[in-house]
Coordinates of C-alpha atoms in Angstrom, one line a residue:
M1 CA 35.6 -57.1 -26.6
E2 CA 39.0 -58.4 -25.4
G3 CA 41.4 -59.2 -28.2
I4 CA 39.5 -57.2 -30.8
V5 CA 41.7 -54.9 -32.9
P6 CA 39.7 -51.8 -33.7
E7 CA 40.7 -51.6 -37.4
I8 CA 37.9 -51.2 -39.9
H9 CA 38.1 -52.4 -43.4
R10 CA 35.6 -51.7 -46.3
S11 CA 35.9 -55.4 -47.1
S12 CA 34.4 -56.3 -43.7
R13 CA 31.4 -58.6 -43.9
I14 CA 29.7 -56.6 -41.2
A15 CA 27.4 -53.8 -42.6
L16 CA 29.0 -50.8 -41.0
P17 CA 27.6 -47.3 -41.5
G18 CA 29.3 -45.2 -44.2
W19 CA 30.2 -42.4 -41.8
L20 CA 32.3 -44.8 -39.8
L21 CA 34.2 -46.0 -42.9
D22 CA 34.7 -42.5 -44.1
L23 CA 36.4 -41.3 -40.8
P24 CA 40.2 -40.8 -40.8
R25 CA 41.8 -44.0 -39.6
R26 CA 42.9 -42.4 -36.3
E27 CA 39.2 -41.5 -35.5
Q28 CA 37.7 -44.8 -36.6
G29 CA 38.3 -46.4 -33.2
L30 CA 36.5 -43.5 -31.4
G31 CA 33.6 -43.8 -33.9
L32 CA 33.4 -47.5 -33.4
D33 CA 33.5 -47.0 -29.6
L34 CA 30.5 -44.7 -29.8
L35 CA 28.6 -46.9 -32.2
V36 CA 29.0 -50.0 -30.0
R37 CA 27.9 -48.0 -27.0
M38 CA 24.8 -46.7 -28.8
L39 CA 23.8 -50.2 -30.0
F40 CA 24.4 -51.7 -26.6
S41 CA 22.2 -49.0 -25.0
C42 CA 19.3 -49.9 -27.3
V43 CA 19.6 -53.6 -26.5
V44 CA 20.0 -53.1 -22.7
D45 CA 17.1 -50.7 -22.4
A46 CA 14.8 -53.0 -24.3
D47 CA 15.8 -55.8 -22.0
Y48 CA 15.2 -53.6 -18.9
L49 CA 11.8 -52.5 -20.1
D50 CA 10.8 -56.1 -21.1
T51 CA 11.9 -57.5 -17.8
S52 CA 10.0 -54.8 -15.9
A53 CA 6.8 -55.5 -17.9
H54 CA 7.2 -59.2 -17.2
F55 CA 7.4 -58.8 -13.4
E56 CA 4.6 -56.2 -13.4
G57 CA 2.4 -58.4 -15.7
S58 CA 1.8 -55.5 -18.0
A59 CA 2.7 -54.3 -21.5
V60 CA 6.1 -52.7 -22.1
R61 CA 5.7 -49.0 -21.4
V62 CA 7.5 -46.6 -23.8
G63 CA 7.2 -42.9 -23.6
E64 CA 4.9 -41.4 -26.2
R65 CA 6.1 -38.8 -28.7
V66 CA 5.2 -35.3 -27.5
D67 CA 4.0 -32.4 -29.6
M68 CA 7.0 -30.1 -29.2
A69 CA 5.2 -27.3 -30.9
A70 CA 2.6 -27.4 -28.2
L71 CA 5.3 -27.3 -25.6
V72 CA 6.7 -24.2 -27.2
E73 CA 3.3 -22.5 -27.1
R74 CA 2.9 -23.5 -23.4
Y75 CA 6.4 -22.3 -22.6
E76 CA 5.8 -18.9 -24.2
V77 CA 2.5 -18.3 -22.5
R78 CA 3.8 -19.2 -19.0
R79 CA 7.0 -17.3 -19.5
K80 CA 5.1 -14.1 -20.2
R81 CA 2.9 -14.8 -17.2
Y82 CA 5.9 -15.4 -15.0
L83 CA 7.5 -12.1 -16.2
A84 CA 4.3 -10.2 -15.6
G85 CA 4.3 -11.3 -12.0
R86 CA 7.8 -10.2 -11.3
E87 CA 8.9 -6.8 -10.3
S88 CA 10.4 -5.0 -13.3
S89 CA 14.1 -4.2 -13.3
P90 CA 16.4 -1.9 -15.4
V91 CA 18.0 -4.9 -17.2
D92 CA 14.7 -6.5 -18.4
V93 CA 15.0 -5.0 -21.8
L94 CA 18.4 -6.6 -22.3
R95 CA 17.2 -9.9 -21.0
Q96 CA 14.3 -9.8 -23.4
S97 CA 16.8 -9.1 -26.2
V98 CA 18.8 -12.2 -25.2
Y99 CA 15.7 -14.3 -25.3
E100 CA 14.6 -13.1 -28.7
R101 CA 18.1 -13.6 -30.2
A102 CA 18.2 -17.2 -28.7
C103 CA 14.8 -18.0 -30.2
A104 CA 15.8 -16.5 -33.6
A105 CA 19.0 -18.6 -33.6
A106 CA 17.0 -21.8 -33.0
V107 CA 16.1 -22.0 -36.7
G108 CA 19.7 -22.6 -37.6
E109 CA 21.1 -26.0 -38.7
P110 CA 22.0 -28.6 -36.1
G111 CA 25.5 -28.4 -34.6
V112 CA 27.2 -26.8 -31.7
Y113 CA 25.9 -23.5 -30.5
V114 CA 27.4 -21.1 -27.9
L115 CA 25.1 -18.9 -25.7
R116 CA 27.5 -16.5 -24.0
V117 CA 25.6 -14.2 -21.8
P118 CA 26.7 -12.4 -18.6
T119 CA 25.5 -13.7 -15.3
G120 CA 22.0 -12.3 -14.6
G121 CA 21.2 -12.2 -18.4
A122 CA 18.4 -14.8 -18.1
K123 CA 20.3 -17.7 -19.6
T124 CA 17.9 -20.3 -18.2
M125 CA 14.9 -18.9 -20.0
A126 CA 16.9 -18.3 -23.2
A127 CA 18.4 -21.8 -23.2
G128 CA 14.9 -23.4 -22.9
G129 CA 13.5 -21.2 -25.6
F130 CA 16.3 -22.1 -28.0
A131 CA 16.2 -25.8 -27.2
L132 CA 12.4 -26.2 -27.6
R133 CA 12.2 -24.2 -30.8
H134 CA 15.2 -26.0 -32.3
A135 CA 13.6 -29.3 -31.5
V136 CA 10.4 -28.2 -33.4
Q137 CA 12.4 -26.9 -36.3
H138 CA 14.4 -30.0 -36.8
G139 CA 12.2 -32.8 -35.4
K140 CA 14.3 -33.5 -32.3
R141 CA 12.7 -35.9 -29.8
R142 CA 13.7 -34.3 -26.5
V143 CA 15.7 -31.7 -24.7
V144 CA 18.4 -32.8 -22.2
L145 CA 19.7 -30.0 -19.9
A146 CA 22.8 -30.9 -17.9
V147 CA 24.2 -28.8 -15.1
P148 CA 27.3 -29.3 -13.0
F149 CA 25.7 -29.1 -9.5
I150 CA 22.7 -30.7 -7.9
S151 CA 21.7 -27.4 -6.4
I152 CA 21.3 -25.9 -9.9
T153 CA 19.5 -29.1 -11.1
E154 CA 16.9 -28.6 -8.4
Q155 CA 16.4 -24.9 -9.2
D156 CA 16.3 -25.4 -13.0
A157 CA 14.0 -28.3 -12.8
A158 CA 11.6 -26.3 -10.7
V159 CA 11.7 -23.4 -13.2
Y160 CA 11.1 -25.7 -16.2
R161 CA 8.3 -27.7 -14.4
D162 CA 6.5 -24.4 -13.8
L163 CA 6.9 -23.6 -17.5
L164 CA 6.1 -27.0 -19.1
D165 CA 4.4 -29.5 -16.8
P166 CA 0.5 -29.8 -16.9
E167 CA -1.1 -27.5 -14.3
D168 CA -3.6 -30.1 -13.1
A169 CA -3.7 -33.9 -12.7
D170 CA -5.9 -34.3 -15.8
G171 CA -3.5 -32.4 -18.1
G172 CA -1.5 -35.5 -19.1
P173 CA 1.9 -36.9 -18.0
A174 CA 4.6 -34.7 -16.6
V175 CA 7.0 -33.2 -19.2
V176 CA 10.0 -32.5 -17.1
L177 CA 12.1 -35.3 -15.6
E178 CA 14.6 -34.4 -12.9
H179 CA 17.3 -37.0 -12.6
H180 CA 20.6 -36.7 -10.7
S181 CA 22.9 -38.6 -8.5
A182 CA 21.7 -37.5 -5.1
V183 CA 20.2 -40.9 -4.6
D184 CA 21.1 -44.1 -6.4
L185 CA 20.8 -47.8 -5.8
D186 CA 23.6 -50.0 -6.9
V187 CA 21.9 -53.3 -7.1
E188 CA 24.6 -54.9 -9.1
G189 CA 27.1 -54.3 -6.4
A190 CA 24.9 -55.5 -3.5
G191 CA 25.9 -58.5 -1.5
F192 CA 23.5 -61.2 -0.3
G193 CA 25.5 -62.9 2.4
E194 CA 26.2 -66.6 2.6
L195 CA 23.8 -67.9 0.1
A196 CA 24.0 -70.5 -2.6
E197 CA 24.8 -69.1 -6.1
E198 CA 21.3 -70.1 -7.3
Q199 CA 19.7 -68.2 -4.4
R200 CA 21.9 -65.2 -5.1
E201 CA 20.9 -65.1 -8.7
V202 CA 17.2 -65.2 -7.8
L203 CA 17.7 -62.3 -5.4
R204 CA 19.7 -60.4 -8.0
Q205 CA 17.0 -60.8 -10.6
R206 CA 14.3 -59.6 -8.2
A207 CA 16.5 -56.7 -7.1
R208 CA 17.0 -55.7 -10.7
T209 CA 13.3 -55.2 -11.1
A210 CA 13.7 -52.3 -8.5
K211 CA 16.6 -51.0 -10.5
L212 CA 14.3 -50.7 -13.6
A213 CA 12.7 -47.7 -11.9
A214 CA 15.8 -45.7 -12.7
E215 CA 14.9 -43.4 -15.6
N216 CA 16.1 -44.1 -19.1
W217 CA 15.4 -40.5 -20.1
D218 CA 12.5 -41.4 -22.2
A219 CA 10.9 -38.0 -21.4
P220 CA 10.4 -34.8 -23.5
F221 CA 12.5 -32.6 -21.2
V222 CA 15.2 -34.0 -18.9
V223 CA 17.1 -32.0 -16.3
T224 CA 20.1 -33.8 -15.0
T225 CA 23.7 -33.3 -14.0
T226 CA 26.8 -33.5 -16.2
V227 CA 27.9 -36.5 -14.1
R228 CA 24.8 -38.4 -15.2
L229 CA 25.1 -37.2 -18.8
F230 CA 28.7 -38.3 -19.3
E231 CA 28.2 -41.5 -17.3
S232 CA 25.8 -42.4 -20.1
L233 CA 28.6 -41.8 -22.6
F234 CA 31.6 -43.4 -20.9
S235 CA 30.3 -46.0 -18.4
H236 CA 30.3 -49.7 -19.1
K237 CA 27.5 -50.4 -16.6
P238 CA 24.2 -51.4 -18.3
S239 CA 22.1 -49.4 -15.8
Q240 CA 23.9 -46.2 -16.8
M241 CA 24.5 -46.9 -20.5
R242 CA 20.8 -47.6 -21.1
R243 CA 20.1 -43.9 -21.4
L244 CA 22.6 -43.3 -24.2
H245 CA 20.4 -44.1 -27.2
N246 CA 17.8 -41.6 -26.0
L247 CA 20.3 -38.9 -26.5
A248 CA 20.2 -39.5 -30.3
G249 CA 18.0 -36.9 -32.0
S250 CA 18.0 -34.6 -29.0
V251 CA 19.1 -31.1 -28.1
I252 CA 21.7 -31.2 -25.3
V253 CA 22.1 -28.0 -23.3
L254 CA 25.2 -27.8 -21.2
D255 CA 24.7 -25.1 -18.6
E256 CA 27.6 -23.5 -16.8
V257 CA 29.9 -25.3 -19.2
Q258 CA 33.0 -23.7 -17.7
A259 CA 32.7 -26.3 -14.8
L260 CA 33.5 -29.3 -17.0
P261 CA 36.8 -30.8 -15.7
D262 CA 39.9 -30.0 -17.7
R263 CA 41.3 -33.5 -17.1
L264 CA 38.4 -35.0 -19.1
L265 CA 38.0 -32.5 -21.9
A266 CA 39.4 -34.7 -24.6
P267 CA 36.9 -37.5 -24.2
I268 CA 34.0 -35.2 -23.4
L269 CA 34.5 -33.0 -26.5
S270 CA 35.2 -36.0 -28.7
G271 CA 32.0 -37.7 -27.4
L272 CA 29.9 -34.7 -27.9
R273 CA 31.3 -34.2 -31.4
G274 CA 30.5 -37.8 -32.3
L275 CA 26.8 -37.3 -31.1
V276 CA 26.6 -34.2 -33.2
D277 CA 28.2 -35.5 -36.3
H278 CA 26.6 -39.0 -36.4
F279 CA 23.5 -39.2 -34.2
G280 CA 21.5 -36.1 -34.9
V281 CA 22.3 -34.2 -31.7
T282 CA 22.5 -30.4 -31.3
V283 CA 24.6 -29.1 -28.4
L284 CA 24.1 -25.7 -26.8
L285 CA 26.9 -24.5 -24.6
V286 CA 25.7 -21.9 -22.0
S287 CA 28.1 -19.8 -19.9
A288 CA 29.2 -16.3 -19.0
T289 CA 32.8 -17.5 -19.2
Q290 CA 32.9 -19.7 -22.3
P291 CA 36.0 -21.8 -22.4
S292 CA 38.1 -21.9 -25.6
F293 CA 37.2 -25.4 -26.6
W294 CA 37.8 -24.7 -30.3
E295 CA 41.5 -24.3 -29.5
L296 CA 41.6 -28.0 -28.6
S297 CA 42.2 -30.7 -31.2
A298 CA 38.9 -32.5 -30.5
W299 CA 37.0 -29.6 -31.9
K300 CA 39.4 -28.4 -34.6
G301 CA 37.4 -27.7 -37.8
L302 CA 34.0 -27.9 -36.0
E303 CA 31.8 -25.0 -36.9
R304 CA 31.1 -22.7 -33.9
K305 CA 27.6 -21.3 -34.1
A306 CA 27.1 -18.1 -32.0
V307 CA 23.7 -17.3 -30.5
I308 CA 24.9 -13.9 -29.6
D309 CA 27.0 -12.4 -32.3
D310 CA 28.5 -9.5 -30.3
P311 CA 28.9 -10.8 -26.7
A312 CA 31.4 -8.0 -25.8
A313 CA 28.8 -5.4 -26.4
L314 CA 26.3 -7.4 -24.3
F315 CA 28.8 -7.7 -21.5
D316 CA 29.4 -3.9 -21.6
A317 CA 25.7 -3.2 -21.5
L318 CA 25.1 -5.6 -18.6
R319 CA 28.1 -4.6 -16.5
R320 CA 26.6 -3.9 -13.1
V321 CA 29.6 -4.2 -10.6
E322 CA 32.9 -2.7 -9.8
Y323 CA 35.8 -4.8 -8.5
E324 CA 38.0 -4.1 -5.5
W325 CA 40.9 -6.2 -4.3
R326 CA 42.2 -7.1 -0.8
T327 CA 45.6 -8.8 -0.7
G328 CA 48.6 -9.0 1.7
Q329 CA 49.5 -10.8 4.9
D330 CA 47.1 -8.6 7.0
V331 CA 44.1 -10.0 5.0
T332 CA 42.5 -12.9 7.0
L333 CA 39.2 -14.5 7.2
E334 CA 38.6 -12.6 10.5
S335 CA 39.6 -9.2 9.1
I336 CA 37.3 -9.7 6.1
A337 CA 34.4 -10.8 8.4
R338 CA 34.9 -7.6 10.5
E339 CA 34.8 -5.5 7.3
A340 CA 31.8 -7.3 5.9
A341 CA 29.9 -6.9 9.2
T342 CA 29.9 -3.1 8.7
H343 CA 27.5 -3.5 5.8
P344 CA 23.9 -4.7 6.2
Q345 CA 23.5 -7.0 3.3
V346 CA 26.5 -9.1 2.2
L347 CA 27.2 -12.4 0.5
T348 CA 30.7 -13.9 1.1
V349 CA 31.8 -16.9 -0.9
V350 CA 34.8 -18.9 0.3
G351 CA 36.8 -21.8 -1.2
T352 CA 36.2 -24.7 1.3
T353 CA 33.6 -25.9 3.7
R354 CA 36.2 -25.5 6.5
D355 CA 36.6 -21.8 5.7
A356 CA 32.9 -21.4 5.5
A357 CA 32.5 -22.7 9.0
R358 CA 35.3 -20.5 10.3
F359 CA 34.0 -17.4 8.5
H360 CA 30.5 -18.0 9.8
R361 CA 31.9 -18.0 13.4
H362 CA 33.8 -14.7 12.8
L363 CA 30.7 -13.1 11.4
Q364 CA 28.4 -14.3 14.2
A365 CA 30.8 -12.5 16.6
A366 CA 30.9 -9.3 14.5
F367 CA 27.4 -8.9 13.0
A368 CA 24.5 -8.1 15.3
Q369 CA 22.1 -6.4 12.9
G370 CA 20.4 -9.6 11.6
P371 CA 20.8 -13.3 10.8
V372 CA 24.0 -14.9 9.6
L373 CA 23.1 -17.8 7.2
H374 CA 25.1 -20.6 5.7
L375 CA 24.9 -22.6 2.5
S376 CA 27.0 -25.6 1.4
T377 CA 26.6 -29.1 -0.1
R378 CA 26.7 -30.5 3.4
M379 CA 23.0 -29.4 3.6
T380 CA 20.1 -31.4 2.1
G381 CA 18.4 -30.1 -0.9
A382 CA 15.3 -29.2 1.1
H383 CA 17.4 -27.3 3.7
R384 CA 19.2 -25.4 0.9
R385 CA 15.9 -24.3 -0.6
E386 CA 14.6 -23.2 2.8
V387 CA 17.7 -21.0 3.4
I388 CA 17.7 -19.6 -0.2
A389 CA 14.0 -18.7 0.2
Q390 CA 14.8 -17.0 3.6
I391 CA 17.6 -15.1 2.0
R392 CA 15.4 -13.8 -0.9
E393 CA 12.7 -12.8 1.6
L394 CA 15.1 -10.8 3.7
L395 CA 16.6 -9.1 0.7
G396 CA 13.2 -8.4 -0.7
R397 CA 12.2 -6.6 2.5
G398 CA 15.4 -4.7 2.7
E399 CA 16.4 -6.3 6.0
P400 CA 19.9 -7.0 7.2
V401 CA 21.4 -10.4 6.4
Q402 CA 24.8 -11.9 6.0
V403 CA 25.3 -15.1 4.0
V404 CA 28.4 -17.3 3.9
S405 CA 28.5 -19.9 1.1
T406 CA 30.8 -22.2 -0.7
S407 CA 30.9 -22.0 -4.5
L408 CA 27.5 -23.7 -4.9
I409 CA 25.7 -20.3 -4.8
E410 CA 27.6 -19.0 -7.8
A411 CA 26.0 -21.1 -10.5
G412 CA 22.5 -20.1 -11.2
V413 CA 21.2 -19.2 -7.7
D414 CA 19.1 -16.1 -8.2
V415 CA 19.9 -13.8 -5.3
D416 CA 20.7 -10.1 -5.5
F417 CA 23.2 -8.5 -3.0
P418 CA 24.5 -5.0 -3.1
R419 CA 27.9 -6.2 -1.9
V420 CA 29.8 -9.5 -2.5
Y421 CA 33.1 -10.8 -1.1
R422 CA 34.8 -13.6 -2.9
A423 CA 37.9 -15.5 -1.8
W424 CA 40.5 -15.7 -4.6
A425 CA 39.5 -18.3 -7.2
P426 CA 39.8 -18.8 -10.9
P427 CA 38.3 -16.0 -12.9
E428 CA 35.2 -17.9 -14.0
S429 CA 34.3 -18.3 -10.3
L430 CA 35.0 -14.6 -9.6
Q431 CA 32.6 -13.6 -12.4
Q432 CA 30.0 -16.1 -11.2
A433 CA 30.1 -14.6 -7.7
A434 CA 29.8 -11.2 -9.2
G435 CA 26.5 -12.4 -10.8
R436 CA 25.0 -12.4 -7.3
C437 CA 25.8 -8.7 -6.9
N438 CA 23.4 -6.0 -8.2
R439 CA 21.9 -8.7 -10.3
D440 CA 18.8 -6.7 -11.4
G441 CA 20.8 -3.5 -11.9
R442 CA 18.9 -1.4 -9.4
L443 CA 22.1 0.3 -8.1
P444 CA 24.5 2.4 -10.2
A445 CA 27.0 -0.3 -9.4
G446 CA 27.4 -3.1 -7.0
T447 CA 30.7 -3.8 -5.2
V448 CA 32.6 -7.1 -5.5
I449 CA 35.6 -7.5 -3.3
V450 CA 38.1 -10.2 -4.2
F451 CA 40.2 -11.1 -1.2
D452 CA 43.1 -13.5 -0.7
P453 CA 43.1 -14.5 3.0
A454 CA 46.5 -15.5 4.4
D455 CA 44.8 -18.2 6.6
G456 CA 42.3 -19.4 3.9
G457 CA 42.2 -22.6 2.1
R458 CA 41.6 -23.6 -1.6
P459 CA 40.4 -26.8 -3.2
R460 CA 43.4 -29.2 -3.3
S461 CA 43.1 -30.7 -6.8
A462 CA 46.0 -30.1 -9.2
E463 CA 43.5 -28.9 -11.8
Y464 CA 42.1 -26.2 -9.6
R465 CA 45.6 -25.1 -8.6
T466 CA 46.6 -24.7 -12.3
A467 CA 43.5 -22.7 -13.0
A468 CA 44.0 -20.4 -10.0
Q469 CA 47.7 -19.9 -10.7
T470 CA 47.0 -19.2 -14.3
G471 CA 44.3 -16.7 -13.4
E472 CA 46.8 -14.8 -11.2
Q473 CA 48.8 -14.0 -14.4
F474 CA 45.8 -12.2 -16.0
F475 CA 43.4 -10.9 -13.4
G476 CA 43.8 -8.6 -10.4
P477 CA 44.3 -4.9 -9.5
H478 CA 45.3 -2.6 -12.3
P479 CA 47.1 -3.1 -14.6
L480 CA 45.7 -6.6 -14.7
A481 CA 42.3 -7.3 -16.1
A482 CA 38.9 -7.6 -14.4
P483 CA 37.4 -11.1 -14.4
D484 CA 34.8 -10.1 -17.1
D485 CA 37.4 -9.0 -19.7
L486 CA 36.6 -11.4 -22.6
D487 CA 39.9 -11.0 -24.3
A488 CA 41.8 -11.8 -21.1
L489 CA 39.5 -14.8 -20.5
H490 CA 40.3 -16.2 -23.9
Q491 CA 44.1 -15.8 -23.3
Y492 CA 43.7 -17.3 -19.8
Y493 CA 42.0 -20.5 -21.2
Q494 CA 44.6 -20.9 -23.9
R495 CA 47.4 -20.8 -21.4
R496 CA 45.6 -22.9 -18.8
Y497 CA 45.1 -25.7 -21.4
A498 CA 48.7 -25.4 -22.6
Y499 CA 50.0 -25.9 -19.0
Q500 CA 47.9 -29.0 -18.5
Q501 CA 48.9 -30.4 -21.9
G502 CA 52.6 -29.7 -21.2
G503 CA 53.0 -28.3 -24.7
D504 CA 51.9 -31.5 -26.4
P505 CA 48.4 -31.2 -28.0
E506 CA 48.0 -35.0 -27.8
A507 CA 48.7 -35.1 -24.1
G508 CA 46.8 -34.2 -21.0
L509 CA 43.1 -33.3 -20.7
G510 CA 42.2 -37.0 -20.7
A511 CA 44.1 -38.0 -23.8
H512 CA 44.9 -41.4 -22.2
I513 CA 41.2 -42.2 -22.1
Q514 CA 41.0 -41.6 -25.8
K515 CA 43.6 -44.3 -26.3
L516 CA 41.5 -46.7 -24.2
R517 CA 38.4 -45.8 -26.3
R518 CA 40.3 -46.6 -29.5
A519 CA 41.2 -49.9 -28.1
L520 CA 37.6 -50.6 -27.1
D521 CA 38.6 -51.1 -23.5
F522 CA 35.3 -50.3 -22.0
P523 CA 36.0 -51.3 -18.3
K524 CA 39.2 -49.2 -18.2
V525 CA 37.5 -46.2 -19.8
D526 CA 34.9 -46.4 -17.1
R527 CA 37.5 -46.6 -14.3
E528 CA 39.5 -43.7 -15.7
F529 CA 36.6 -41.4 -16.5
Q530 CA 35.6 -40.1 -13.1
M531 CA 33.7 -36.8 -13.2
I532 CA 34.0 -36.5 -9.4
E533 CA 37.6 -36.8 -8.2
D534 CA 36.9 -37.2 -4.5
E535 CA 35.7 -40.8 -4.1
H536 CA 35.3 -40.2 -0.4
I537 CA 32.2 -38.0 -0.8
V538 CA 29.0 -40.0 -0.3
P539 CA 25.3 -39.1 -0.4
V540 CA 23.5 -39.6 2.9
V541 CA 19.8 -39.4 3.8
V542 CA 19.2 -37.0 6.6
I543 CA 16.2 -36.6 8.9
R544 CA 15.8 -32.9 9.9
D545 CA 12.1 -33.0 10.8
E546 CA 10.5 -35.8 12.9
R547 CA 7.4 -35.4 10.7
D548 CA 9.3 -36.8 7.7
Q549 CA 10.9 -39.7 9.6
E550 CA 8.3 -42.4 8.8
Q551 CA 8.2 -41.6 5.1
I552 CA 12.0 -41.4 4.8
E553 CA 12.5 -44.7 6.7
Q554 CA 10.0 -46.4 4.5
A555 CA 11.6 -45.2 1.3
V556 CA 15.1 -46.3 2.5
T557 CA 13.7 -49.7 3.4
Q558 CA 12.2 -50.0 -0.1
L559 CA 15.5 -49.1 -1.8
T560 CA 17.5 -51.6 0.2
D561 CA 15.1 -54.5 0.1
P562 CA 15.7 -56.7 -3.0
F563 CA 12.3 -58.3 -2.6
R564 CA 10.3 -55.1 -3.0
P565 CA 10.4 -53.5 -6.4
C566 CA 10.0 -49.7 -6.2
G567 CA 9.3 -47.0 -8.8
P568 CA 11.2 -43.8 -9.5
Q569 CA 8.9 -41.9 -7.2
V570 CA 10.8 -43.5 -4.3
L571 CA 14.1 -42.2 -5.5
R572 CA 12.7 -38.8 -6.1
S573 CA 11.1 -38.6 -2.6
L574 CA 14.6 -38.9 -1.0
Q575 CA 16.3 -36.3 -3.2
Q576 CA 15.2 -33.4 -1.0
H577 CA 16.5 -35.2 2.1
T578 CA 19.9 -36.1 0.7
A579 CA 23.2 -34.3 1.5
S580 CA 26.8 -34.9 0.4
L581 CA 29.3 -35.7 3.2
P582 CA 32.9 -37.0 3.4
K583 CA 32.7 -40.7 4.1
R584 CA 34.5 -40.5 7.4
E585 CA 32.0 -37.9 8.6
A586 CA 29.1 -40.0 7.3
D587 CA 30.4 -43.1 9.1
A588 CA 30.9 -41.2 12.3
A589 CA 27.3 -39.8 12.1
L590 CA 25.9 -43.3 11.5
G591 CA 27.9 -44.6 14.4
A592 CA 26.7 -41.9 16.7
G593 CA 23.1 -42.5 15.7
R594 CA 21.8 -39.2 17.2
P595 CA 22.1 -35.5 16.6
G596 CA 25.2 -33.8 17.8
D597 CA 26.4 -30.1 17.9
G598 CA 23.1 -29.0 16.4
R599 CA 23.5 -31.2 13.3
P600 CA 20.8 -33.6 12.3
A601 CA 21.1 -37.3 12.7
V602 CA 22.0 -39.3 9.6
Q603 CA 19.5 -42.0 8.8
G604 CA 21.4 -44.0 6.3
A605 CA 23.9 -43.8 3.5
C606 CA 23.1 -44.7 -0.1
R607 CA 25.6 -46.1 -2.6
T608 CA 26.8 -43.7 -5.4

């Protein structure tokens, strides 16, 4: 596309769609960018599918249209069965009300909807109910649920599989596709040593047949990460862009939408609006702490459709905690650990993995009543699930347990503690942590203690620092607001965005990427649009149990062997054995080649 000037004239000989010609001139470049990407996605995916069929000696396989109405019926039957099997709680009536209101809102016209529900308000069920019914009402082809963290992806995928997948092998194909970046294979970046160019090309072609196993989201219900979703929108790599056309005519659910990075909001919101306005997409934003996106220029004039008309009343009805504050130079990780250790069941959430390790040591020295457990992204998916299951079992039996976690537990992990400690963070994180406290409303009120340890750390990004410092202006001990004050949250987001834009509505929040999109500079857009800032974090495959070693080694061999095509089941088989580590630690573990300090050996690193 180099050298092309993105100016569109009605006299052009190319048959351009009317909506593109009708856009204001400043927006035509963005519209053309999205249109080219969508067309390229169609062509690339067709090529991938045809190539795969050629090497397999079979017909091209395309997903069959699914009866969405039948899925709605299955969802409702199984949801009722699931609820009947759970112990009832005082907040069940409100959760049912949220679900019914979400289902009722689904008959509305396509557009951008907001589902603002307090943590513990059964957003996952309500979002699925809305999305499926809206798909039936308006003939949408699929539902794509995107969440910010792999841990939530795993949990949500398990929930939706139970609600939607066939219960036996003869019940037809799976409905729910789980797809995230825990494991990936970058064939295009692979090297083939000192080979002639002809030999390299043959190997590349054979390796690409393995790459065809990567899903193109031709499934009725996709559970993925926001990284994967927006890769599809802003990458220029064919393997990632091939999914984009399957977003057309879909319902996109963005769960925990407050986690979208501020520095990329301009292209993200613009891209979503383009899908809604021109490609038949409905977007559902799900959050307890809904950001003020409509204050930004990308969504000015866009209709905001509320699923819950009176969220303030719902927040009042579902308020289940009281906040306390610990500040001052005498507040340290050790002092908070000693305080937490005087209570039998406590969750403590800290800002960094380093603080989690230190706090864990302090708790082990102070707490003798029961186990002290740990959660972080340094653990594999299978290990996290084991620990979360252990936590739930101990809580369910009323036994003592102390849990130390990074922020991963805050988004969607269904645990219920009577007491939660949270190191100072932006208000959306404070409220998410509070959602793990008295979650089912069985106590008159749970207790959430927000503490600011003098020796604690915080994530180092400038964006996080701005959010945390802005939050200090609005939230804290009286006369400041509690983190669940909706008016204060709205003011907080307004000021936070203003700080990051420097007073210029056309600056900050990724505005420079918008300029690159208008210029149709696809490679630079790809380089600048990085959902994950820390490029030094890599996924690694970990062997924790010798019984899994043979299967893991075979899967890794298949992924790295260009002569052996493999299907998506190989990628999926490694997801539960994958953890995220800083590259220097991963390299050190690979170099050591054996367990050390109680940590599992790392079998091999996968490209991201």
